[in-house]
Amino acid sequence: MESGNPPDDILQSVSGYAPTDNLIAPPVQNLPPAAPSAPPAPPKLPTHVNEEQARAALQHLAGENLCWGRKAADEMDMTSITPSSAFHYKLETFTESRKTKWVFVPYNFTDVDGPFNGPAPLPWNIPINPDSLFENHEKTCPVPHTENVKPCKFCSGIGSKKCLRCDAKGKIRCSPCNGSGFVDNQRCMACNGDGNQRCADCRGDGRIKCGPCSGKGQLKWFIKLTVSWQTHIGDHIIENTGLPDSLIRGAEGEVPFSDMQIMVPPVSHFPVNEINAASMSLVSQHATGFPNERIIKQRHQVRVIPVSEIQGEYKGQLCTFWVYGTNNLAYAPDYPQKCCCGCNIL
């Protein structure tokens, strides 16, 4: 299947479609007002780690890094554990977009669904549903009643084209004898003294099969509709230690609030006002941020992730590390017993 500009008479037979690739804005959605979300319950703060759990998390991290010594994790003197909680607000907007373009395929003498079957439906009137929500994927289909068969414009309907390698002669100069017919004063065995060889591209015919129409001489033109589903994500993290925000996104935690509707209302009653403000901002951005896409569904949630900052000392070297998430992941950028591969760890 290839794209291109069809003959003018085909364009005139189909109304409502542009002759080139075209991303079509959806019709205005008349959506009912979003149902108010139930006020979230006071967030249940996750349990933080004790020294034994912090050491186990650090030992696991050291074991995952081949060049880290385990002894520092085993023997580190942990002088303080400071617990805190991070908050992660996440909004997901699942949208649909539609674009069209004229394409052609070789005509294999099958049935044709052309304008004689009725007017072509507009792109957003063609029923196509996503396979699943909040997963990016794509579907294509012909727009009904847009098929039209025309002689192939690349070969003028013949089904073959002049062979360029031999200039339609069916023969090319013999390479071993350079066209002389002789090699070392002996008749050339490759061309039997003729000085020419049969063209391998056209097999001596002088013409080759037309690629676009596969030798059929006719092309079937139609409009291809491409429907794309995409998930747009916006989030906001509140975390007041030295732990990178990117780690909070992947950590496990408690979910005191979640909601899913066609259009969700902003979170407004969460005990942490910064979350309410972030939700208001992101929901507003997503409501108007995708003018060429139709919103299918939205969902948002607030997660609470435990974070413990641990101060430790190993052989006089101070170390700060963090244990975060209900699955007790560790982050230790200044672990005191790192080395390069191949070094001995004492």
mmCIF file of C-alpha atoms in Angstrom:
data_model
loop_
_atom_site.group_PDB
_atom_site.id
_atom_site.type_symbol
_atom_site.label_atom_id
_atom_site.label_comp_id
_atom_site.label_asym_id
_atom_site.label_seq_id
_atom_site.Cartn_x
_atom_site.Cartn_y
_atom_site.Cartn_z
ATOM 1 C CA MET A 1 0.000 0.000 0.000
ATOM 2 C CA GLU A 2 1.419 3.359 -1.045
ATOM 3 C CA SER A 3 0.187 6.922 -0.648
ATOM 4 C CA GLY A 4 -0.110 9.515 -3.380
ATOM 5 C CA ASN A 5 -2.316 12.043 -5.105
ATOM 6 C CA PRO A 6 -5.138 10.354 -7.043
ATOM 7 C CA PRO A 7 -6.498 11.553 -10.396
ATOM 8 C CA ASP A 8 -8.636 14.683 -10.183
ATOM 9 C CA ASP A 9 -11.842 12.906 -11.167
ATOM 10 C CA ILE A 10 -11.492 10.615 -8.129
ATOM 11 C CA LEU A 11 -11.054 13.604 -5.825
ATOM 12 C CA GLN A 12 -14.184 15.201 -7.242
ATOM 13 C CA SER A 13 -16.206 12.038 -6.639
ATOM 14 C CA VAL A 14 -15.571 12.084 -2.863
ATOM 15 C CA SER A 15 -16.661 15.117 -0.853
ATOM 16 C CA GLY A 16 -15.497 16.120 2.608
ATOM 17 C CA TYR A 17 -11.921 14.852 2.282
ATOM 18 C CA ALA A 18 -8.686 16.682 1.504
ATOM 19 C CA PRO A 19 -6.386 15.416 -1.278
ATOM 20 C CA THR A 20 -3.403 15.100 1.077
ATOM 21 C CA ASP A 21 -2.684 13.722 4.544
ATOM 22 C CA ASN A 22 -5.121 15.332 6.901
ATOM 23 C CA LEU A 23 -5.497 15.267 10.696
ATOM 24 C CA ILE A 24 -9.166 15.890 11.395
ATOM 25 C CA ALA A 25 -10.263 17.741 14.509
ATOM 26 C CA PRO A 26 -13.103 15.951 16.304
ATOM 27 C CA PRO A 27 -16.594 17.410 16.521
ATOM 28 C CA VAL A 28 -17.415 19.352 19.655
ATOM 29 C CA GLN A 29 -18.125 16.975 22.530
ATOM 30 C CA ASN A 30 -21.325 17.639 24.435
ATOM 31 C CA LEU A 31 -20.356 15.924 27.642
ATOM 32 C CA PRO A 32 -22.400 15.858 30.826
ATOM 33 C CA PRO A 33 -20.789 17.617 33.771
ATOM 34 C CA ALA A 34 -18.316 15.458 35.630
ATOM 35 C CA ALA A 35 -19.801 13.791 38.674
ATOM 36 C CA PRO A 36 -18.314 15.218 41.861
ATOM 37 C CA SER A 37 -15.694 12.974 43.372
ATOM 38 C CA ALA A 38 -16.222 11.795 46.903
ATOM 39 C CA PRO A 39 -13.966 13.696 49.303
ATOM 40 C CA PRO A 40 -10.932 11.537 49.941
ATOM 41 C CA ALA A 41 -10.556 10.000 53.336
ATOM 42 C CA PRO A 42 -7.622 11.230 55.411
ATOM 43 C CA PRO A 43 -4.603 9.522 53.843
ATOM 44 C CA LYS A 44 -3.390 6.472 55.645
ATOM 45 C CA LEU A 45 0.289 7.155 56.195
ATOM 46 C CA PRO A 46 2.371 4.108 55.338
ATOM 47 C CA THR A 47 4.575 2.456 57.913
ATOM 48 C CA HIS A 48 8.197 3.583 57.864
ATOM 49 C CA VAL A 49 11.230 1.376 58.285
ATOM 50 C CA ASN A 50 13.164 0.501 61.403
ATOM 51 C CA GLU A 51 16.924 -0.065 61.504
ATOM 52 C CA GLU A 52 16.653 -3.747 60.648
ATOM 53 C CA GLN A 53 14.516 -3.049 57.581
ATOM 54 C CA ALA A 54 16.771 -0.173 56.487
ATOM 55 C CA ARG A 55 19.838 -2.398 56.692
ATOM 56 C CA ALA A 56 18.092 -5.167 54.742
ATOM 57 C CA ALA A 57 17.174 -2.689 51.987
ATOM 58 C CA LEU A 58 20.768 -1.426 51.820
ATOM 59 C CA GLN A 59 22.120 -4.983 51.732
ATOM 60 C CA HIS A 60 19.782 -5.805 48.856
ATOM 61 C CA LEU A 61 20.952 -2.720 46.942
ATOM 62 C CA ALA A 62 24.604 -3.638 47.494
ATOM 63 C CA GLY A 63 23.913 -7.163 46.278
ATOM 64 C CA GLU A 64 22.413 -5.830 43.048
ATOM 65 C CA ASN A 65 25.572 -3.835 42.260
ATOM 66 C CA LEU A 66 28.433 -6.160 41.393
ATOM 67 C CA CYS A 67 31.119 -3.606 42.235
ATOM 68 C CA TRP A 68 29.776 -2.739 45.681
ATOM 69 C CA GLY A 69 31.101 -4.297 48.832
ATOM 70 C CA ARG A 70 28.533 -5.950 51.095
ATOM 71 C CA LYS A 71 30.506 -5.297 54.286
ATOM 72 C CA ALA A 72 29.555 -1.608 54.503
ATOM 73 C CA ALA A 73 25.864 -2.511 54.471
ATOM 74 C CA ASP A 74 26.422 -5.219 57.087
ATOM 75 C CA GLU A 75 28.462 -3.116 59.514
ATOM 76 C CA MET A 76 27.323 0.479 58.976
ATOM 77 C CA ASP A 77 26.433 2.297 62.187
ATOM 78 C CA MET A 78 23.042 3.911 61.564
ATOM 79 C CA THR A 79 22.857 7.040 63.673
ATOM 80 C CA SER A 80 19.403 8.364 62.723
ATOM 81 C CA ILE A 81 16.282 7.517 60.738
ATOM 82 C CA THR A 82 14.056 10.437 59.712
ATOM 83 C CA PRO A 83 10.641 9.377 58.353
ATOM 84 C CA SER A 84 8.567 11.442 55.927
ATOM 85 C CA SER A 85 5.925 10.911 53.256
ATOM 86 C CA ALA A 86 5.975 11.826 49.575
ATOM 87 C CA PHE A 87 2.781 12.547 47.639
ATOM 88 C CA HIS A 88 2.330 11.717 43.966
ATOM 89 C CA TYR A 89 -0.636 13.053 41.991
ATOM 90 C CA LYS A 90 -1.089 11.568 38.506
ATOM 91 C CA LEU A 91 -3.623 12.462 35.800
ATOM 92 C CA GLU A 92 -4.056 10.298 32.692
ATOM 93 C CA THR A 93 -6.104 11.403 29.686
ATOM 94 C CA PHE A 94 -6.880 8.765 27.052
ATOM 95 C CA THR A 95 -7.561 10.376 23.680
ATOM 96 C CA GLU A 96 -8.405 9.420 20.115
ATOM 97 C CA SER A 97 -7.228 11.123 16.921
ATOM 98 C CA ARG A 98 -8.146 10.448 13.298
ATOM 99 C CA LYS A 99 -6.304 11.208 10.077
ATOM 100 C CA THR A 100 -6.876 10.290 6.453
ATOM 101 C CA LYS A 101 -4.839 9.992 3.287
ATOM 102 C CA TRP A 102 -5.295 8.705 -0.233
ATOM 103 C CA VAL A 103 -3.547 5.401 -0.917
ATOM 104 C CA PHE A 104 -3.471 2.845 -3.703
ATOM 105 C CA VAL A 105 -2.938 -0.891 -4.077
ATOM 106 C CA PRO A 106 -2.729 -3.124 -7.151
ATOM 107 C CA TYR A 107 -6.225 -3.945 -8.358
ATOM 108 C CA ASN A 108 -6.782 -7.684 -8.134
ATOM 109 C CA PHE A 109 -10.231 -7.672 -9.770
ATOM 110 C CA THR A 110 -12.108 -7.894 -6.472
ATOM 111 C CA ASP A 111 -15.320 -6.037 -5.599
ATOM 112 C CA VAL A 112 -15.067 -2.251 -5.478
ATOM 113 C CA ASP A 113 -16.865 -0.164 -2.836
ATOM 114 C CA GLY A 114 -17.112 3.134 -4.696
ATOM 115 C CA PRO A 115 -19.204 6.318 -4.574
ATOM 116 C CA PHE A 116 -21.983 4.478 -6.436
ATOM 117 C CA ASN A 117 -22.713 2.736 -3.111
ATOM 118 C CA GLY A 118 -23.465 6.040 -1.403
ATOM 119 C CA PRO A 119 -21.643 9.066 -0.006
ATOM 120 C CA ALA A 120 -18.514 8.478 2.042
ATOM 121 C CA PRO A 121 -19.118 8.917 5.791
ATOM 122 C CA LEU A 122 -17.120 11.614 7.515
ATOM 123 C CA PRO A 123 -14.092 10.362 9.483
ATOM 124 C CA TRP A 124 -15.591 10.769 12.948
ATOM 125 C CA ASN A 125 -18.821 9.020 11.871
ATOM 126 C CA ILE A 126 -17.053 5.724 11.170
ATOM 127 C CA PRO A 127 -17.500 3.404 14.191
ATOM 128 C CA ILE A 128 -14.126 2.173 15.449
ATOM 129 C CA ASN A 129 -13.514 1.362 19.107
ATOM 130 C CA PRO A 130 -10.252 0.973 21.023
ATOM 131 C CA ASP A 131 -9.176 -2.499 22.078
ATOM 132 C CA SER A 132 -8.393 -1.280 25.604
ATOM 133 C CA LEU A 133 -8.257 1.924 27.613
ATOM 134 C CA PHE A 134 -5.068 3.771 28.555
ATOM 135 C CA GLU A 135 -2.914 1.744 26.161
ATOM 136 C CA ASN A 136 -1.413 3.390 23.077
ATOM 137 C CA HIS A 137 -2.384 1.614 19.865
ATOM 138 C CA GLU A 138 -3.563 2.239 16.320
ATOM 139 C CA LYS A 139 -6.053 0.867 13.794
ATOM 140 C CA THR A 140 -6.525 1.492 10.074
ATOM 141 C CA CYS A 141 -9.416 0.860 7.706
ATOM 142 C CA PRO A 142 -10.637 2.004 4.274
ATOM 143 C CA VAL A 143 -13.201 4.787 4.332
ATOM 144 C CA PRO A 144 -16.395 3.215 2.942
ATOM 145 C CA HIS A 145 -17.488 4.170 -0.595
ATOM 146 C CA THR A 146 -14.166 5.783 -1.594
ATOM 147 C CA GLU A 147 -12.676 2.998 -3.730
ATOM 148 C CA ASN A 148 -12.023 3.739 -7.381
ATOM 149 C CA VAL A 149 -10.118 1.812 -10.061
ATOM 150 C CA LYS A 150 -7.971 3.642 -12.599
ATOM 151 C CA PRO A 151 -5.225 2.707 -15.076
ATOM 152 C CA CYS A 152 -1.832 2.685 -13.389
ATOM 153 C CA LYS A 153 -0.235 6.103 -13.815
ATOM 154 C CA PHE A 154 3.257 4.640 -13.481
ATOM 155 C CA CYS A 155 3.021 2.361 -16.522
ATOM 156 C CA SER A 156 0.092 3.966 -18.372
ATOM 157 C CA GLY A 157 -1.962 0.842 -17.726
ATOM 158 C CA ILE A 158 0.375 -1.505 -19.581
ATOM 159 C CA GLY A 159 1.563 -3.402 -16.516
ATOM 160 C CA SER A 160 5.230 -3.158 -17.464
ATOM 161 C CA LYS A 161 7.898 -0.492 -17.852
ATOM 162 C CA LYS A 162 10.995 -0.051 -19.950
ATOM 163 C CA CYS A 163 14.004 -1.789 -18.456
ATOM 164 C CA LEU A 164 16.457 0.951 -17.586
ATOM 165 C CA ARG A 165 19.451 -1.324 -17.207
ATOM 166 C CA CYS A 166 19.435 -2.455 -20.822
ATOM 167 C CA ASP A 167 17.473 0.489 -22.250
ATOM 168 C CA ALA A 168 14.779 -1.971 -23.413
ATOM 169 C CA LYS A 169 17.270 -3.824 -25.644
ATOM 170 C CA GLY A 170 17.163 -7.046 -23.629
ATOM 171 C CA LYS A 171 20.951 -7.253 -23.680
ATOM 172 C CA ILE A 172 23.832 -5.579 -21.873
ATOM 173 C CA ARG A 173 27.543 -5.382 -22.636
ATOM 174 C CA CYS A 174 29.390 -8.499 -21.542
ATOM 175 C CA SER A 175 31.539 -7.707 -18.513
ATOM 176 C CA PRO A 176 34.255 -10.392 -18.903
ATOM 177 C CA CYS A 177 35.161 -9.305 -22.450
ATOM 178 C CA ASN A 178 33.975 -5.691 -22.181
ATOM 179 C CA GLY A 179 31.881 -6.187 -25.318
ATOM 180 C CA SER A 180 34.707 -7.362 -27.578
ATOM 181 C CA GLY A 181 33.668 -11.002 -27.682
ATOM 182 C CA PHE A 182 37.203 -12.152 -26.873
ATOM 183 C CA VAL A 183 39.250 -12.741 -23.743
ATOM 184 C CA ASP A 184 43.003 -13.266 -24.215
ATOM 185 C CA ASN A 185 42.439 -13.731 -27.958
ATOM 186 C CA GLN A 186 39.968 -16.519 -27.237
ATOM 187 C CA ARG A 187 36.237 -16.433 -27.839
ATOM 188 C CA CYS A 188 34.508 -15.210 -24.659
ATOM 189 C CA MET A 189 32.752 -18.098 -23.006
ATOM 190 C CA ALA A 190 30.356 -15.803 -21.115
ATOM 191 C CA CYS A 191 28.743 -14.380 -24.255
ATOM 192 C CA ASN A 192 29.885 -16.962 -26.800
ATOM 193 C CA GLY A 193 31.675 -14.208 -28.710
ATOM 194 C CA ASP A 194 28.604 -12.035 -29.132
ATOM 195 C CA GLY A 195 29.903 -9.232 -26.874
ATOM 196 C CA ASN A 196 26.526 -8.971 -25.152
ATOM 197 C CA GLN A 197 24.739 -10.887 -22.441
ATOM 198 C CA ARG A 198 21.061 -11.264 -21.675
ATOM 199 C CA CYS A 199 19.895 -8.596 -19.225
ATOM 200 C CA ALA A 200 19.280 -10.221 -15.874
ATOM 201 C CA ASP A 201 16.789 -7.563 -14.766
ATOM 202 C CA CYS A 202 14.287 -8.125 -17.579
ATOM 203 C CA ARG A 203 15.538 -11.592 -18.627
ATOM 204 C CA GLY A 204 16.018 -10.384 -22.161
ATOM 205 C CA ASP A 205 12.496 -9.050 -22.503
ATOM 206 C CA GLY A 206 13.389 -5.356 -22.528
ATOM 207 C CA ARG A 207 10.591 -4.598 -20.069
ATOM 208 C CA ILE A 208 10.073 -5.208 -16.364
ATOM 209 C CA LYS A 209 6.909 -5.646 -14.326
ATOM 210 C CA CYS A 210 5.495 -2.404 -12.963
ATOM 211 C CA GLY A 211 5.968 -2.446 -9.197
ATOM 212 C CA PRO A 212 3.119 -0.164 -8.048
ATOM 213 C CA CYS A 213 0.446 -2.184 -9.879
ATOM 214 C CA SER A 214 2.278 -5.547 -9.686
ATOM 215 C CA GLY A 215 1.875 -5.927 -13.427
ATOM 216 C CA LYS A 216 -1.931 -5.666 -13.272
ATOM 217 C CA GLY A 217 -2.078 -2.360 -15.137
ATOM 218 C CA GLN A 218 -4.688 -0.951 -12.755
ATOM 219 C CA LEU A 219 -4.641 0.664 -9.325
ATOM 220 C CA LYS A 220 -7.391 0.725 -6.733
ATOM 221 C CA TRP A 221 -7.452 4.083 -4.972
ATOM 222 C CA PHE A 222 -9.194 4.696 -1.660
ATOM 223 C CA ILE A 223 -8.967 6.815 1.466
ATOM 224 C CA LYS A 224 -7.268 5.139 4.411
ATOM 225 C CA LEU A 225 -8.424 6.159 7.875
ATOM 226 C CA THR A 226 -5.896 5.859 10.698
ATOM 227 C CA VAL A 227 -7.254 5.980 14.245
ATOM 228 C CA SER A 228 -4.704 6.478 17.024
ATOM 229 C CA TRP A 229 -5.274 6.178 20.761
ATOM 230 C CA GLN A 230 -2.817 7.807 23.131
ATOM 231 C CA THR A 231 -2.474 8.308 26.869
ATOM 232 C CA HIS A 232 -1.316 11.752 27.972
ATOM 233 C CA ILE A 233 0.152 11.823 31.475
ATOM 234 C CA GLY A 234 0.661 14.724 33.827
ATOM 235 C CA ASP A 235 1.838 14.426 37.401
ATOM 236 C CA HIS A 236 3.053 16.351 40.408
ATOM 237 C CA ILE A 237 5.314 15.105 43.198
ATOM 238 C CA ILE A 238 5.760 16.520 46.676
ATOM 239 C CA GLU A 239 8.948 15.197 48.233
ATOM 240 C CA ASN A 240 11.146 17.227 50.547
ATOM 241 C CA THR A 241 14.293 15.116 50.914
ATOM 242 C CA GLY A 242 17.218 14.552 48.571
ATOM 243 C CA LEU A 243 15.536 11.557 46.957
ATOM 244 C CA PRO A 244 15.082 12.131 43.177
ATOM 245 C CA ASP A 245 11.458 12.608 42.105
ATOM 246 C CA SER A 246 11.887 10.039 39.327
ATOM 247 C CA LEU A 247 12.277 7.313 41.960
ATOM 248 C CA ILE A 248 8.982 8.278 43.587
ATOM 249 C CA ARG A 249 7.164 7.626 40.302
ATOM 250 C CA GLY A 250 8.250 3.992 40.318
ATOM 251 C CA ALA A 251 7.798 3.289 44.023
ATOM 252 C CA GLU A 252 4.859 1.494 45.593
ATOM 253 C CA GLY A 253 2.626 3.274 48.075
ATOM 254 C CA GLU A 254 -0.864 3.703 49.481
ATOM 255 C CA VAL A 255 -3.662 5.076 47.233
ATOM 256 C CA PRO A 256 -6.078 7.124 49.371
ATOM 257 C CA PHE A 257 -7.851 8.614 46.333
ATOM 258 C CA SER A 258 -8.629 7.556 42.757
ATOM 259 C CA ASP A 259 -11.367 8.367 40.253
ATOM 260 C CA MET A 260 -12.170 7.595 36.587
ATOM 261 C CA GLN A 261 -14.737 9.352 34.376
ATOM 262 C CA ILE A 262 -14.979 10.699 30.839
ATOM 263 C CA MET A 263 -13.823 14.016 32.319
ATOM 264 C CA VAL A 264 -12.709 13.996 35.942
ATOM 265 C CA PRO A 265 -13.199 16.988 38.228
ATOM 266 C CA PRO A 266 -10.122 18.342 39.999
ATOM 267 C CA VAL A 267 -9.240 16.998 43.420
ATOM 268 C CA SER A 268 -10.419 19.665 45.843
ATOM 269 C CA HIS A 269 -10.600 18.197 49.345
ATOM 270 C CA PHE A 270 -7.255 16.472 49.800
ATOM 271 C CA PRO A 271 -5.615 17.399 53.123
ATOM 272 C CA VAL A 272 -2.461 18.578 51.305
ATOM 273 C CA ASN A 273 -3.408 21.805 49.498
ATOM 274 C CA GLU A 274 -0.522 21.561 47.040
ATOM 275 C CA ILE A 275 -2.110 18.391 45.643
ATOM 276 C CA ASN A 276 -5.435 20.203 45.146
ATOM 277 C CA ALA A 277 -3.684 23.047 43.317
ATOM 278 C CA ALA A 278 -1.704 20.648 41.123
ATOM 279 C CA SER A 279 -4.862 18.738 40.222
ATOM 280 C CA MET A 280 -6.702 21.932 39.331
ATOM 281 C CA SER A 281 -3.848 23.011 37.053
ATOM 282 C CA LEU A 282 -3.365 19.662 35.296
ATOM 283 C CA VAL A 283 -7.079 18.978 34.780
ATOM 284 C CA SER A 284 -7.441 22.446 33.247
ATOM 285 C CA GLN A 285 -4.436 21.878 30.959
ATOM 286 C CA HIS A 286 -5.717 18.512 29.742
ATOM 287 C CA ALA A 287 -9.232 19.853 29.113
ATOM 288 C CA THR A 288 -7.975 22.095 26.288
ATOM 289 C CA GLY A 289 -4.499 20.747 25.574
ATOM 290 C CA PHE A 290 -5.360 18.316 22.761
ATOM 291 C CA PRO A 291 -7.542 20.217 20.249
ATOM 292 C CA ASN A 292 -7.132 17.609 17.485
ATOM 293 C CA GLU A 293 -8.021 14.696 19.755
ATOM 294 C CA ARG A 294 -11.203 13.482 21.386
ATOM 295 C CA ILE A 295 -11.076 12.663 25.084
ATOM 296 C CA ILE A 296 -12.315 9.117 25.668
ATOM 297 C CA LYS A 297 -11.607 8.710 29.372
ATOM 298 C CA GLN A 298 -9.679 10.293 32.233
ATOM 299 C CA ARG A 299 -8.449 8.902 35.519
ATOM 300 C CA HIS A 300 -6.403 10.328 38.349
ATOM 301 C CA GLN A 301 -5.086 9.226 41.698
ATOM 302 C CA VAL A 302 -3.083 10.343 44.699
ATOM 303 C CA ARG A 303 -0.460 8.037 46.157
ATOM 304 C CA VAL A 304 1.356 8.336 49.468
ATOM 305 C CA ILE A 305 4.875 6.895 49.471
ATOM 306 C CA PRO A 306 6.900 6.407 52.679
ATOM 307 C CA VAL A 307 10.413 7.865 52.617
ATOM 308 C CA SER A 308 13.022 7.343 55.324
ATOM 309 C CA GLU A 309 16.289 9.272 55.302
ATOM 310 C CA ILE A 310 19.023 7.378 57.140
ATOM 311 C CA GLN A 311 22.287 8.832 58.398
ATOM 312 C CA GLY A 312 25.065 6.301 58.830
ATOM 313 C CA GLU A 313 28.812 5.936 59.343
ATOM 314 C CA TYR A 314 31.224 3.284 58.134
ATOM 315 C CA LYS A 315 34.939 3.396 59.058
ATOM 316 C CA GLY A 316 34.751 7.125 59.688
ATOM 317 C CA GLN A 317 32.963 7.866 56.424
ATOM 318 C CA LEU A 318 29.533 9.466 56.682
ATOM 319 C CA CYS A 319 26.755 8.146 54.473
ATOM 320 C CA THR A 320 23.207 9.309 53.784
ATOM 321 C CA PHE A 321 20.810 6.935 52.068
ATOM 322 C CA TRP A 322 17.077 6.601 51.622
ATOM 323 C CA VAL A 323 14.607 3.738 51.887
ATOM 324 C CA TYR A 324 11.367 4.482 50.068
ATOM 325 C CA GLY A 325 8.134 2.846 48.966
ATOM 326 C CA THR A 326 6.126 0.173 50.711
ATOM 327 C CA ASN A 327 8.407 -2.311 48.936
ATOM 328 C CA ASN A 328 11.461 -0.841 50.769
ATOM 329 C CA LEU A 329 13.695 0.213 47.883
ATOM 330 C CA ALA A 330 17.045 1.811 48.734
ATOM 331 C CA TYR A 331 18.898 4.736 47.144
ATOM 332 C CA ALA A 332 22.497 5.329 48.245
ATOM 333 C CA PRO A 333 24.412 7.651 45.891
ATOM 334 C CA ASP A 334 27.369 7.995 48.287
ATOM 335 C CA TYR A 335 27.611 4.375 49.407
ATOM 336 C CA PRO A 336 31.055 4.105 51.058
ATOM 337 C CA GLN A 337 32.200 0.843 49.479
ATOM 338 C CA LYS A 338 31.958 1.315 45.733
ATOM 339 C CA CYS A 339 34.702 0.330 43.324
ATOM 340 C CA CYS A 340 35.352 -0.321 39.652
ATOM 341 C CA CYS A 341 34.996 -3.777 38.160
ATOM 342 C CA GLY A 342 38.081 -5.883 38.731
ATOM 343 C CA CYS A 343 39.087 -4.147 41.979
ATOM 344 C CA ASN A 344 39.420 -6.055 45.216
ATOM 345 C CA ILE A 345 37.103 -5.001 48.021
ATOM 346 C CA LEU A 346 38.693 -5.191 51.425
#
